[in-house]
Coordinates of C-alpha atoms and ligand atoms in Angstrom, one line a residue:
Chain A
M1 CA 0.0 0.0 0.0
N2 CA 2.7 2.4 1.0
K3 CA 4.7 1.5 -2.0
F4 CA 1.7 2.0 -4.2
L5 CA 1.1 5.4 -2.8
R6 CA 4.7 6.4 -3.3
T7 CA 4.4 5.3 -7.0
L8 CA 1.3 7.4 -7.3
I9 CA 2.6 10.6 -5.6
P10 CA 6.0 11.6 -7.1
S11 CA 7.4 13.2 -4.0
D12 CA 11.0 12.3 -4.9
I13 CA 10.7 14.1 -8.2
A14 CA 9.0 17.1 -6.6
K15 CA 12.0 17.3 -4.2
G16 CA 14.4 17.4 -7.1
M17 CA 12.3 20.0 -8.9
A18 CA 12.2 22.1 -5.8
I19 CA 16.0 22.4 -5.8
T20 CA 16.2 23.2 -9.5
G21 CA 13.4 25.7 -9.1
K22 CA 15.2 27.3 -6.1
H23 CA 18.4 27.8 -8.1
F24 CA 16.5 29.0 -11.1
C25 CA 14.6 31.7 -9.1
K26 CA 17.9 32.8 -7.4
V27 CA 19.5 33.4 -10.7
F28 CA 16.5 34.6 -12.6
F29 CA 15.5 37.3 -10.1
T30 CA 18.9 38.6 -9.5
A31 CA 20.1 38.6 -13.1
N32 CA 22.0 41.7 -14.3
R33 CA 22.8 42.8 -10.8
R34 CA 26.5 43.1 -10.5
K35 CA 27.2 42.1 -6.9
V36 CA 25.2 39.0 -6.7
P37 CA 27.3 35.9 -6.1
F38 CA 25.0 33.4 -7.8
H39 CA 26.5 34.0 -11.2
I40 CA 29.5 31.9 -11.2
V41 CA 30.0 32.0 -15.0
S42 CA 31.8 35.0 -16.4
E43 CA 31.5 36.1 -20.0
Y44 CA 35.1 35.4 -20.7
P45 CA 36.5 37.2 -23.8
E46 CA 34.6 40.4 -22.8
V47 CA 35.3 40.1 -19.1
V48 CA 39.0 39.6 -18.4
A49 CA 39.7 36.4 -16.5
K50 CA 41.8 36.8 -13.4
V51 CA 44.4 34.3 -12.3
Q52 CA 46.0 33.6 -8.9
P53 CA 49.4 35.1 -8.1
R54 CA 51.2 31.8 -8.5
Y55 CA 49.8 31.1 -11.9
R56 CA 52.2 29.4 -14.3
G57 CA 52.0 30.9 -17.7
R58 CA 54.5 31.5 -20.4
L59 CA 58.3 31.6 -19.8
T60 CA 59.7 35.1 -19.8
L61 CA 63.3 36.3 -19.6
L62 CA 63.8 39.2 -17.1
K63 CA 66.1 42.2 -17.4
D64 CA 67.6 44.1 -14.6
E65 CA 67.3 47.9 -14.0
Q66 CA 70.0 48.7 -16.6
G67 CA 68.2 46.8 -19.2
E68 CA 70.7 44.0 -19.1
I69 CA 69.5 40.4 -19.5
K70 CA 69.8 38.8 -16.1
C71 CA 70.6 35.3 -17.4
V72 CA 74.2 34.2 -16.9
C73 CA 74.1 31.0 -18.9
C74 CA 74.5 28.5 -16.1
L75 CA 72.3 26.1 -18.1
A76 CA 70.5 24.8 -15.0
C77 CA 67.1 25.5 -16.6
E78 CA 68.1 23.7 -19.8
K79 CA 69.2 20.7 -17.8
I80 CA 66.2 20.4 -15.5
C81 CA 63.5 20.9 -18.1
P82 CA 61.6 17.6 -18.4
T83 CA 60.7 18.2 -22.0
Q84 CA 64.0 19.8 -23.1
V85 CA 62.4 22.9 -24.7
I86 CA 65.1 25.4 -23.7
T87 CA 68.3 25.8 -25.8
I88 CA 70.9 28.3 -24.8
E89 CA 74.0 29.3 -26.6
K90 CA 76.7 30.9 -24.5
G91 CA 78.5 34.0 -25.6
K92 CA 80.3 37.1 -24.6
K93 CA 79.3 40.7 -24.8
E94 CA 81.5 43.7 -24.5
G95 CA 81.6 45.3 -21.1
R96 CA 79.9 42.4 -19.3
K97 CA 81.8 40.1 -17.0
M98 CA 79.3 37.4 -16.8
P99 CA 78.5 35.2 -19.9
Y100 CA 75.8 36.4 -22.0
P101 CA 73.1 34.2 -23.8
V102 CA 73.5 34.7 -27.5
R103 CA 70.6 32.5 -28.2
Y104 CA 67.8 31.5 -25.8
D105 CA 65.4 29.4 -27.7
F106 CA 62.2 28.3 -26.1
E107 CA 59.8 26.0 -28.0
M108 CA 56.5 26.6 -26.3
E109 CA 54.6 23.9 -28.0
R110 CA 56.4 21.3 -25.9
C111 CA 56.5 23.2 -22.6
I112 CA 54.3 21.7 -19.9
F113 CA 54.3 24.7 -17.6
C114 CA 55.8 22.9 -14.6
E115 CA 58.0 25.8 -13.3
F116 CA 61.0 23.6 -12.7
C117 CA 63.1 26.0 -14.8
V118 CA 62.2 28.9 -12.6
E119 CA 62.9 26.9 -9.5
S120 CA 66.3 25.8 -10.7
C121 CA 67.5 29.3 -11.7
G122 CA 69.7 30.6 -8.9
F123 CA 69.8 34.1 -10.5
D124 CA 66.1 34.9 -10.6
S125 CA 66.4 35.6 -14.3
I126 CA 63.3 33.9 -15.6
I127 CA 59.7 33.7 -14.5
L128 CA 56.5 32.2 -15.7
N129 CA 54.2 35.1 -16.4
H130 CA 50.4 35.2 -16.0
Q131 CA 49.4 34.7 -19.7
F132 CA 47.2 31.9 -20.6
E133 CA 45.9 32.9 -24.0
L134 CA 48.7 31.2 -25.9
A135 CA 47.0 29.5 -28.7
T136 CA 48.0 30.6 -32.2
Y137 CA 47.3 29.3 -35.7
N138 CA 50.9 28.9 -36.8
R139 CA 53.4 26.5 -35.4
E140 CA 56.2 29.0 -36.0
D141 CA 54.6 31.3 -33.4
F142 CA 55.6 28.8 -30.7
S143 CA 59.3 29.2 -31.3
L144 CA 60.3 32.0 -29.0
G145 CA 63.7 33.5 -28.8
M146 CA 65.8 36.5 -28.0
E147 CA 64.8 38.6 -31.0
G148 CA 64.1 38.3 -34.7
L149 CA 61.4 35.7 -34.2
S150 CA 57.8 36.5 -34.4
Q151 CA 57.6 36.5 -30.6
N152 CA 60.4 37.3 -28.3
M153 CA 60.9 36.3 -24.7
F154 CA 60.6 39.7 -23.2
E155 CA 57.4 41.1 -24.5
P156 CA 54.0 39.7 -23.6
S157 CA 52.5 37.4 -26.1
P158 CA 49.8 38.8 -28.3
V159 CA 47.1 38.4 -25.8
G160 CA 43.7 37.9 -27.1
K161 CA 44.8 38.1 -30.7
F162 CA 42.6 35.3 -31.7
S163 CA 39.8 35.7 -29.2
V164 CA 36.2 36.1 -30.2
A165 CA 36.2 39.7 -28.9
D166 CA 38.3 40.9 -31.9
D167 CA 35.9 39.9 -34.6
Chain B
M1 CA 12.3 -20.1 -39.7
F2 CA 13.7 -17.6 -37.2
K3 CA 17.3 -17.9 -36.3
N4 CA 18.7 -16.8 -33.0
E5 CA 21.9 -14.9 -33.9
E6 CA 24.3 -13.0 -31.7
M7 CA 25.3 -9.5 -32.7
E8 CA 28.7 -8.0 -32.1
I9 CA 29.0 -4.2 -31.5
N10 CA 31.6 -1.8 -30.4
L11 CA 31.0 0.7 -27.7
G12 CA 33.6 3.5 -28.1
P13 CA 36.4 4.4 -28.5
Q14 CA 34.8 7.8 -29.1
H15 CA 31.6 7.3 -27.1
P16 CA 31.0 10.0 -24.5
S17 CA 30.0 7.7 -21.8
T18 CA 33.2 5.6 -21.9
H19 CA 35.0 8.5 -20.1
G20 CA 37.8 8.7 -22.6
V21 CA 39.0 6.4 -25.3
L22 CA 37.8 3.0 -24.0
R23 CA 36.5 0.6 -26.6
V24 CA 34.3 -2.2 -25.3
K25 CA 33.6 -5.2 -27.6
L26 CA 30.1 -6.5 -26.8
R27 CA 28.3 -9.6 -28.0
L28 CA 24.6 -9.3 -27.7
D29 CA 21.8 -11.7 -27.5
G30 CA 18.9 -9.4 -28.0
E31 CA 19.5 -6.8 -25.4
T32 CA 21.5 -9.1 -23.1
I33 CA 25.2 -8.9 -23.0
T34 CA 26.7 -12.4 -23.4
H35 CA 30.3 -11.4 -23.9
C36 CA 32.2 -8.2 -23.0
K37 CA 35.8 -7.3 -23.6
P38 CA 37.4 -3.9 -22.9
V39 CA 40.1 -2.9 -25.4
I40 CA 42.6 -0.3 -24.1
G41 CA 45.7 1.4 -25.2
Y42 CA 44.5 4.3 -27.3
L43 CA 46.1 6.8 -25.0
H44 CA 49.4 5.0 -24.4
R45 CA 52.3 7.4 -24.0
G46 CA 54.8 5.2 -22.2
V47 CA 54.9 7.2 -19.0
E48 CA 56.8 4.5 -17.2
K49 CA 59.6 4.4 -19.8
I50 CA 59.8 8.2 -20.0
C51 CA 60.3 8.3 -16.3
E52 CA 63.1 5.8 -16.5
N53 CA 64.9 8.3 -18.8
Q54 CA 64.5 11.2 -16.5
T55 CA 65.8 12.1 -13.1
F56 CA 63.9 11.4 -9.9
F57 CA 63.1 15.1 -9.6
Q58 CA 61.7 15.4 -13.1
G59 CA 59.5 12.3 -12.9
Q60 CA 56.7 13.9 -11.0
V61 CA 55.4 15.9 -14.0
W62 CA 54.5 12.7 -15.8
T63 CA 52.4 11.4 -12.9
D64 CA 50.2 14.5 -13.2
R65 CA 49.3 13.3 -16.7
M66 CA 48.2 9.8 -15.7
D67 CA 45.0 10.4 -13.8
Y68 CA 44.3 13.9 -14.7
C69 CA 41.3 14.1 -12.4
S70 CA 43.3 13.5 -9.3
A71 CA 46.8 14.7 -10.1
V72 CA 47.6 15.6 -6.5
A73 CA 47.0 12.1 -5.3
N74 CA 49.4 10.8 -8.0
N75 CA 52.0 13.4 -7.0
L76 CA 51.7 12.4 -3.4
G77 CA 52.3 8.7 -4.2
W78 CA 55.3 9.6 -6.3
A79 CA 56.8 11.9 -3.7
E80 CA 56.4 9.4 -0.9
A81 CA 57.8 6.5 -2.9
N82 CA 60.9 8.6 -3.6
E83 CA 61.2 9.6 0.0
K84 CA 61.1 6.0 0.9
L85 CA 63.8 5.2 -1.6
F86 CA 66.1 7.9 -0.3
G87 CA 65.2 7.7 3.3
I88 CA 64.0 11.3 3.7
T89 CA 61.7 12.4 6.5
V90 CA 59.3 15.1 5.6
P91 CA 58.5 17.9 8.1
R92 CA 55.2 17.7 9.9
R93 CA 53.7 20.8 8.5
A94 CA 54.4 19.6 5.0
Q95 CA 52.7 16.3 5.9
Y96 CA 49.6 18.1 7.0
I97 CA 49.4 20.3 3.9
R98 CA 49.9 17.2 1.7
T99 CA 47.0 15.5 3.5
L100 CA 44.9 18.6 3.1
L101 CA 45.5 18.9 -0.6
N102 CA 45.0 15.2 -1.1
E103 CA 41.6 15.3 0.5
F104 CA 40.6 18.3 -1.6
N105 CA 41.7 16.4 -4.6
R106 CA 39.6 13.4 -3.5
L107 CA 36.6 15.7 -3.3
A108 CA 37.3 17.1 -6.8
S109 CA 37.7 13.6 -8.2
H110 CA 34.5 12.3 -6.6
L111 CA 32.6 15.3 -7.7
I112 CA 33.7 14.8 -11.3
W113 CA 32.7 11.1 -10.9
L114 CA 29.3 12.1 -9.6
A115 CA 28.8 14.6 -12.3
T116 CA 29.7 12.4 -15.2
H117 CA 28.1 9.2 -13.8
A118 CA 24.8 11.0 -13.2
L119 CA 25.0 12.5 -16.7
D120 CA 25.6 9.1 -18.3
I121 CA 22.5 7.8 -16.5
G122 CA 20.4 10.8 -17.4
A123 CA 20.5 13.2 -14.5
M124 CA 21.7 16.4 -16.1
T125 CA 21.2 18.8 -13.2
V126 CA 23.7 17.3 -10.9
F127 CA 26.4 17.6 -13.5
L128 CA 26.4 21.4 -13.4
Y129 CA 26.1 21.6 -9.6
A130 CA 29.0 19.3 -9.0
F131 CA 31.2 21.1 -11.5
R132 CA 30.4 24.4 -9.7
E133 CA 31.9 23.0 -6.4
R134 CA 34.8 21.4 -8.2
E135 CA 35.7 24.8 -9.6
D136 CA 36.4 26.1 -6.1
I137 CA 38.8 23.3 -5.5
L138 CA 40.6 23.9 -8.8
D139 CA 40.9 27.5 -7.8
M140 CA 42.6 26.4 -4.6
N141 CA 44.9 24.2 -6.6
E142 CA 45.8 27.2 -8.7
A143 CA 46.4 29.4 -5.6
F144 CA 48.7 26.8 -4.1
C145 CA 50.8 25.6 -7.0
G146 CA 49.8 27.7 -10.0
S147 CA 48.1 25.2 -12.1
R148 CA 44.6 23.7 -12.0
L149 CA 44.8 20.2 -13.3
T150 CA 48.5 19.3 -13.9
T151 CA 49.5 20.4 -10.4
T152 CA 53.0 19.1 -9.8
A153 CA 52.2 20.0 -6.3
F154 CA 54.9 18.4 -4.2
R155 CA 58.6 18.0 -4.2
I156 CA 60.7 15.1 -3.0
G157 CA 61.3 16.1 0.7
G158 CA 58.3 18.3 1.2
L159 CA 56.7 21.2 -0.6
R160 CA 58.1 23.9 -2.8
E161 CA 56.3 26.7 -1.0
D162 CA 54.1 27.1 2.0
L163 CA 50.4 27.7 1.7
P164 CA 49.7 31.1 0.0
P165 CA 48.0 33.8 2.0
G166 CA 44.3 33.6 1.8
F167 CA 44.3 29.9 1.2
E168 CA 42.9 29.0 4.6
K169 CA 40.1 31.5 4.1
M170 CA 39.2 29.9 0.8
A171 CA 39.3 26.4 2.3
R172 CA 37.1 27.4 5.2
K173 CA 34.6 29.1 3.0
F174 CA 34.4 26.0 0.9
L175 CA 34.0 23.8 3.9
A176 CA 31.2 25.9 5.3
K177 CA 29.1 25.6 2.2
F178 CA 30.0 22.0 1.1
P179 CA 27.7 20.1 3.4
T180 CA 24.7 22.0 2.0
C181 CA 25.8 21.2 -1.5
L182 CA 26.2 17.5 -0.7
E183 CA 22.6 17.6 0.7
E184 CA 21.5 19.1 -2.5
Y185 CA 23.0 16.3 -4.6
E186 CA 21.5 13.7 -2.3
N187 CA 18.1 15.3 -2.5
L188 CA 18.3 15.2 -6.3
L189 CA 19.5 11.6 -6.5
S190 CA 19.2 9.4 -3.4
E191 CA 15.5 8.9 -3.5
N192 CA 14.9 9.6 -7.1
R193 CA 13.0 6.7 -8.6
I194 CA 14.7 6.9 -12.0
W195 CA 18.1 7.0 -10.4
K196 CA 17.2 4.0 -8.2
K197 CA 15.8 2.0 -11.1
R198 CA 19.0 2.6 -13.1
T199 CA 21.4 1.8 -10.2
V200 CA 19.9 -0.6 -7.6
G201 CA 21.0 -4.2 -8.4
V202 CA 22.9 -3.1 -11.5
A203 CA 26.5 -4.2 -12.1
M204 CA 26.9 -6.4 -9.1
L205 CA 30.4 -7.4 -8.0
S206 CA 30.6 -9.6 -4.9
A207 CA 33.4 -9.2 -2.3
E208 CA 35.0 -12.5 -3.3
D209 CA 35.1 -11.5 -7.0
A210 CA 36.4 -8.1 -6.1
I211 CA 39.2 -9.5 -4.0
A212 CA 40.1 -12.1 -6.6
L213 CA 40.3 -9.5 -9.3
G214 CA 42.4 -7.1 -7.1
V215 CA 39.8 -4.4 -7.2
T216 CA 40.4 -1.6 -4.6
G217 CA 38.8 1.7 -3.6
P218 CA 35.1 2.5 -3.3
V219 CA 34.2 -0.4 -5.5
L220 CA 35.7 -2.9 -3.0
R221 CA 34.3 -1.0 0.0
A222 CA 30.8 -1.1 -1.5
A223 CA 31.0 -4.9 -1.4
G224 CA 31.5 -4.7 2.4
V225 CA 35.3 -5.0 2.7
P226 CA 36.6 -2.1 4.8
Y227 CA 40.0 -1.8 3.2
D228 CA 41.4 1.7 3.0
I229 CA 45.1 2.3 2.8
R230 CA 44.7 5.5 4.8
K231 CA 43.6 3.3 7.7
A232 CA 45.5 0.1 7.0
F233 CA 48.9 1.5 6.2
P234 CA 48.7 5.2 7.2
Y235 CA 50.9 7.6 5.2
A236 CA 51.3 11.4 5.2
A237 CA 49.4 12.6 8.3
Y238 CA 46.5 10.2 8.2
A239 CA 47.6 8.4 11.3
E240 CA 46.7 11.5 13.3
M241 CA 43.4 12.0 11.6
D242 CA 40.1 10.9 13.0
F243 CA 37.8 9.5 10.2
E244 CA 35.8 6.5 9.3
V245 CA 35.9 4.2 6.4
P246 CA 32.3 4.0 5.0
T247 CA 31.2 0.6 3.7
Q248 CA 28.1 -0.9 2.2
T249 CA 27.1 -4.5 1.6
A250 CA 24.8 -4.3 -1.4
A251 CA 27.7 -4.4 -3.9
D252 CA 25.7 -2.7 -6.6
T253 CA 26.0 0.7 -8.4
Y254 CA 23.7 2.3 -5.8
A255 CA 25.9 1.1 -2.9
R256 CA 29.0 2.6 -4.6
Y257 CA 27.2 5.8 -5.0
L258 CA 26.4 5.8 -1.2
V259 CA 30.0 4.9 -0.3
R260 CA 31.4 7.8 -2.4
M261 CA 28.9 10.3 -1.0
A262 CA 29.9 9.2 2.6
E263 CA 33.5 9.4 1.6
M264 CA 33.1 13.0 0.6
R265 CA 31.7 13.8 4.1
Q266 CA 34.8 12.1 5.7
S267 CA 37.1 14.0 3.4
A268 CA 35.5 17.3 4.5
R269 CA 36.1 16.1 8.1
I270 CA 39.8 15.4 7.5
I271 CA 40.2 18.8 5.8
Q272 CA 38.7 20.4 8.9
Q273 CA 41.1 18.6 11.2
C274 CA 44.1 19.5 9.0
L275 CA 43.1 23.2 9.0
D276 CA 42.5 23.3 12.7
G277 CA 45.7 21.4 13.7
L278 CA 48.1 22.8 11.1
P279 CA 51.5 22.8 12.9
E280 CA 54.1 25.5 12.4
G281 CA 57.5 24.8 11.0
P282 CA 59.4 24.3 7.8
V283 CA 57.9 22.6 4.8
M284 CA 61.0 21.2 3.1
A285 CA 63.5 18.7 4.5
K286 CA 67.2 19.1 3.9
I287 CA 68.0 17.0 0.8
P288 CA 71.1 16.6 -1.2
K289 CA 71.3 18.6 -4.5
I290 CA 71.6 15.5 -6.6
L291 CA 69.6 12.5 -5.5
K292 CA 71.4 9.2 -6.1
P293 CA 70.1 6.1 -4.5
E294 CA 72.0 3.0 -3.4
V295 CA 70.7 -0.1 -5.1
N296 CA 67.3 -0.3 -3.6
E297 CA 63.7 -1.0 -4.5
V298 CA 60.5 0.3 -3.0
Y299 CA 56.8 -0.2 -3.5
H300 CA 54.7 2.5 -2.0
A301 CA 50.9 2.4 -2.1
T302 CA 48.6 5.2 -1.4
E303 CA 44.8 5.6 -1.5
A304 CA 43.9 7.6 -4.6
P305 CA 40.3 8.5 -5.1
K306 CA 39.9 5.6 -7.4
G307 CA 41.7 2.9 -5.4
E308 CA 45.2 1.8 -4.5
I309 CA 47.8 3.6 -6.5
G310 CA 51.2 2.0 -6.1
Y311 CA 54.6 3.1 -7.3
Y312 CA 57.3 0.6 -7.8
L313 CA 60.8 2.2 -8.1
V314 CA 64.1 0.5 -8.5
G315 CA 67.2 2.7 -8.1
E316 CA 70.5 1.9 -9.6
K317 CA 73.8 2.6 -7.8
G318 CA 75.2 5.9 -8.8
S319 CA 72.6 6.7 -11.4
I320 CA 70.3 9.7 -11.2
N321 CA 67.5 7.9 -13.1
P322 CA 65.3 5.2 -11.9
Y323 CA 66.3 1.8 -13.2
R324 CA 62.7 0.6 -13.3
F325 CA 59.5 2.4 -12.7
H326 CA 56.1 0.8 -12.6
V327 CA 52.7 2.1 -11.6
R328 CA 49.9 0.0 -10.2
A329 CA 47.1 2.1 -11.6
P330 CA 43.8 1.6 -9.8
G331 CA 41.7 2.2 -12.9
F332 CA 43.6 -0.4 -14.9
I333 CA 43.0 -3.1 -12.3
N334 CA 39.4 -2.1 -11.6
L335 CA 38.5 -2.2 -15.3
Q336 CA 39.2 -5.9 -15.3
S337 CA 36.0 -6.4 -13.3
L338 CA 33.9 -4.8 -16.1
P339 CA 33.1 -8.2 -17.9
K340 CA 32.1 -9.7 -14.5
M341 CA 29.7 -6.7 -13.9
A342 CA 28.3 -6.4 -17.4
E343 CA 27.9 -10.0 -18.6
G344 CA 24.3 -11.2 -18.3
G345 CA 23.0 -7.6 -17.9
L346 CA 21.3 -5.4 -20.3
I347 CA 23.2 -3.2 -22.8
A348 CA 21.9 0.0 -21.2
D349 CA 23.4 -1.0 -17.9
I350 CA 27.0 -1.1 -19.2
V351 CA 27.0 2.6 -19.2
A352 CA 26.2 2.5 -15.5
A353 CA 28.9 -0.1 -15.0
I354 CA 31.6 2.0 -16.7
G355 CA 30.5 5.0 -14.8
T356 CA 30.5 3.3 -11.4
L357 CA 34.1 2.0 -11.9
D358 CA 35.2 5.7 -12.1
I359 CA 37.9 5.1 -14.7
V360 CA 40.2 7.6 -16.3
L361 CA 41.8 6.3 -19.4
G362 CA 44.9 8.5 -19.1
E363 CA 45.8 6.3 -16.1
I364 CA 44.8 3.0 -17.6
D365 CA 46.8 3.4 -20.8
R366 CA 49.6 5.4 -19.2
Ligands
SF4_1 S1 58.0 25.3 -17.4 FE1 58.8 23.2 -17.3 S2 58.6 22.4 -19.4 FE2 58.4 24.7 -19.5 S3 60.4 25.4 -20.0 FE3 60.2 25.4 -17.8 S4 61.0 23.4 -17.1 FE4 60.6 23.3 -19.3
SF4_2 S1 69.0 28.9 -14.9 FE1 68.7 31.1 -15.0 S2 70.8 32.0 -15.2 FE2 70.9 29.8 -15.6 S3 70.8 29.6 -17.8 FE3 68.7 29.3 -17.0 S4 67.8 31.4 -17.0 FE4 70.0 31.6 -17.3

């Protein structure tokens, strides 16, 4: 009898519908009001996405106050990189005691953003920046280097170049 | 005049409900499955071999990419296996933070299981709600180690950095709202007649069969065996935590659902204890710059969300690479029970059977 009644009266489905309805009302009646926390989805290309301070993005070479490249070619980052994407060529520059990287090639397509290179660098000369919009249409765009290539390691990558907002 | 013929069909490898690239060869008699054979290997990358060619320090990044839904649990197993190999003791604060992150990871993994399993069976609503909560956990991962899925969270000997400022606030905020969310999922599913019809008595796996096949994790506990490595062989800071191992005896899909829901409550309890009793101190042990083991072999098992994940490492004297590296992946071993669960059942129920095993093909194929 009890079972029959339960089959007849769909209380379980009503319970589920109540939850869905509650959430629907919350969002529906507070839509377009800025400060309401029920909207957990942000409209990404229009609204800039924020990342946490420790976010691991693209590898960037740093310069000191005089505009000198901080890297001294100790090759620690090249050695520790699990995917071997860094290639450094040691060289000399006039008026600089420390070795100078003539080439610092970084093939981003194989980088796995693990931050081991930054961790191994004893001279704080590289960081992973906060960029995550790294997709491009050309494979060549992933070869980063000191200069001359389509992207270099100092400037930010062309953020949002291919995002929907530009069309 | 009529002939009774069996039909052979392939489920997958690109079927959305196989959770990746799993192909299941099925032989059907009408709608009943008479023969079932999983075919794996579509996602094979040779993680074990890659790790043998890399140093002990570098190996961790490959463990992220095995079970990508629970990368932190994989990292923990790897780090602890290495610490066992080199005889390193980890500071107490690091142990607590590891436990904390591991439990958050268990929540994230169970939430993604709940979401996809419910979606496979037909409950769309839970999918979005569960992903909403998982998002908060991924944000915490990002705050701690800078990445959401491929965390590379730990280092051999401890942690790279301490908890970031604001992490505790995020964690407590999450814990405050999580029980309400769990209640919401249970209200949506536990008593729902469609959910019960699709799960109760479906994909049975008895305790004897589960033990014989080496199945671990929630699937084993739903058959009534209270085996949990966190309790049986405590690692990290689990020895100091107060929690229960939820079990069920029905051994069907519904029992596994109940076990995982209860496990999420216990995980929240462990996180609360970790946050309250977080000791002060360093987070990194003193370790030599280059790790070189004496000839030695270790096997270290930890309780990943999906079951026992074991790392087998052999070190070679004077070498900076592991001589042999092997992973006992829980998904790989649990998948062997799929024929046992599915044969004799209906074809519609194989989706429930795959979902309830909670497999991730990245880990099975490695
Ligand atoms: S982040 Fe990792 S993979 Fe990328 S360059 Fe640095 S060490 Fe190599
Ligand atoms: S570790 Fe730092 S200083 Fe050494 S080569 Fe790499 S970037 Fe340059």
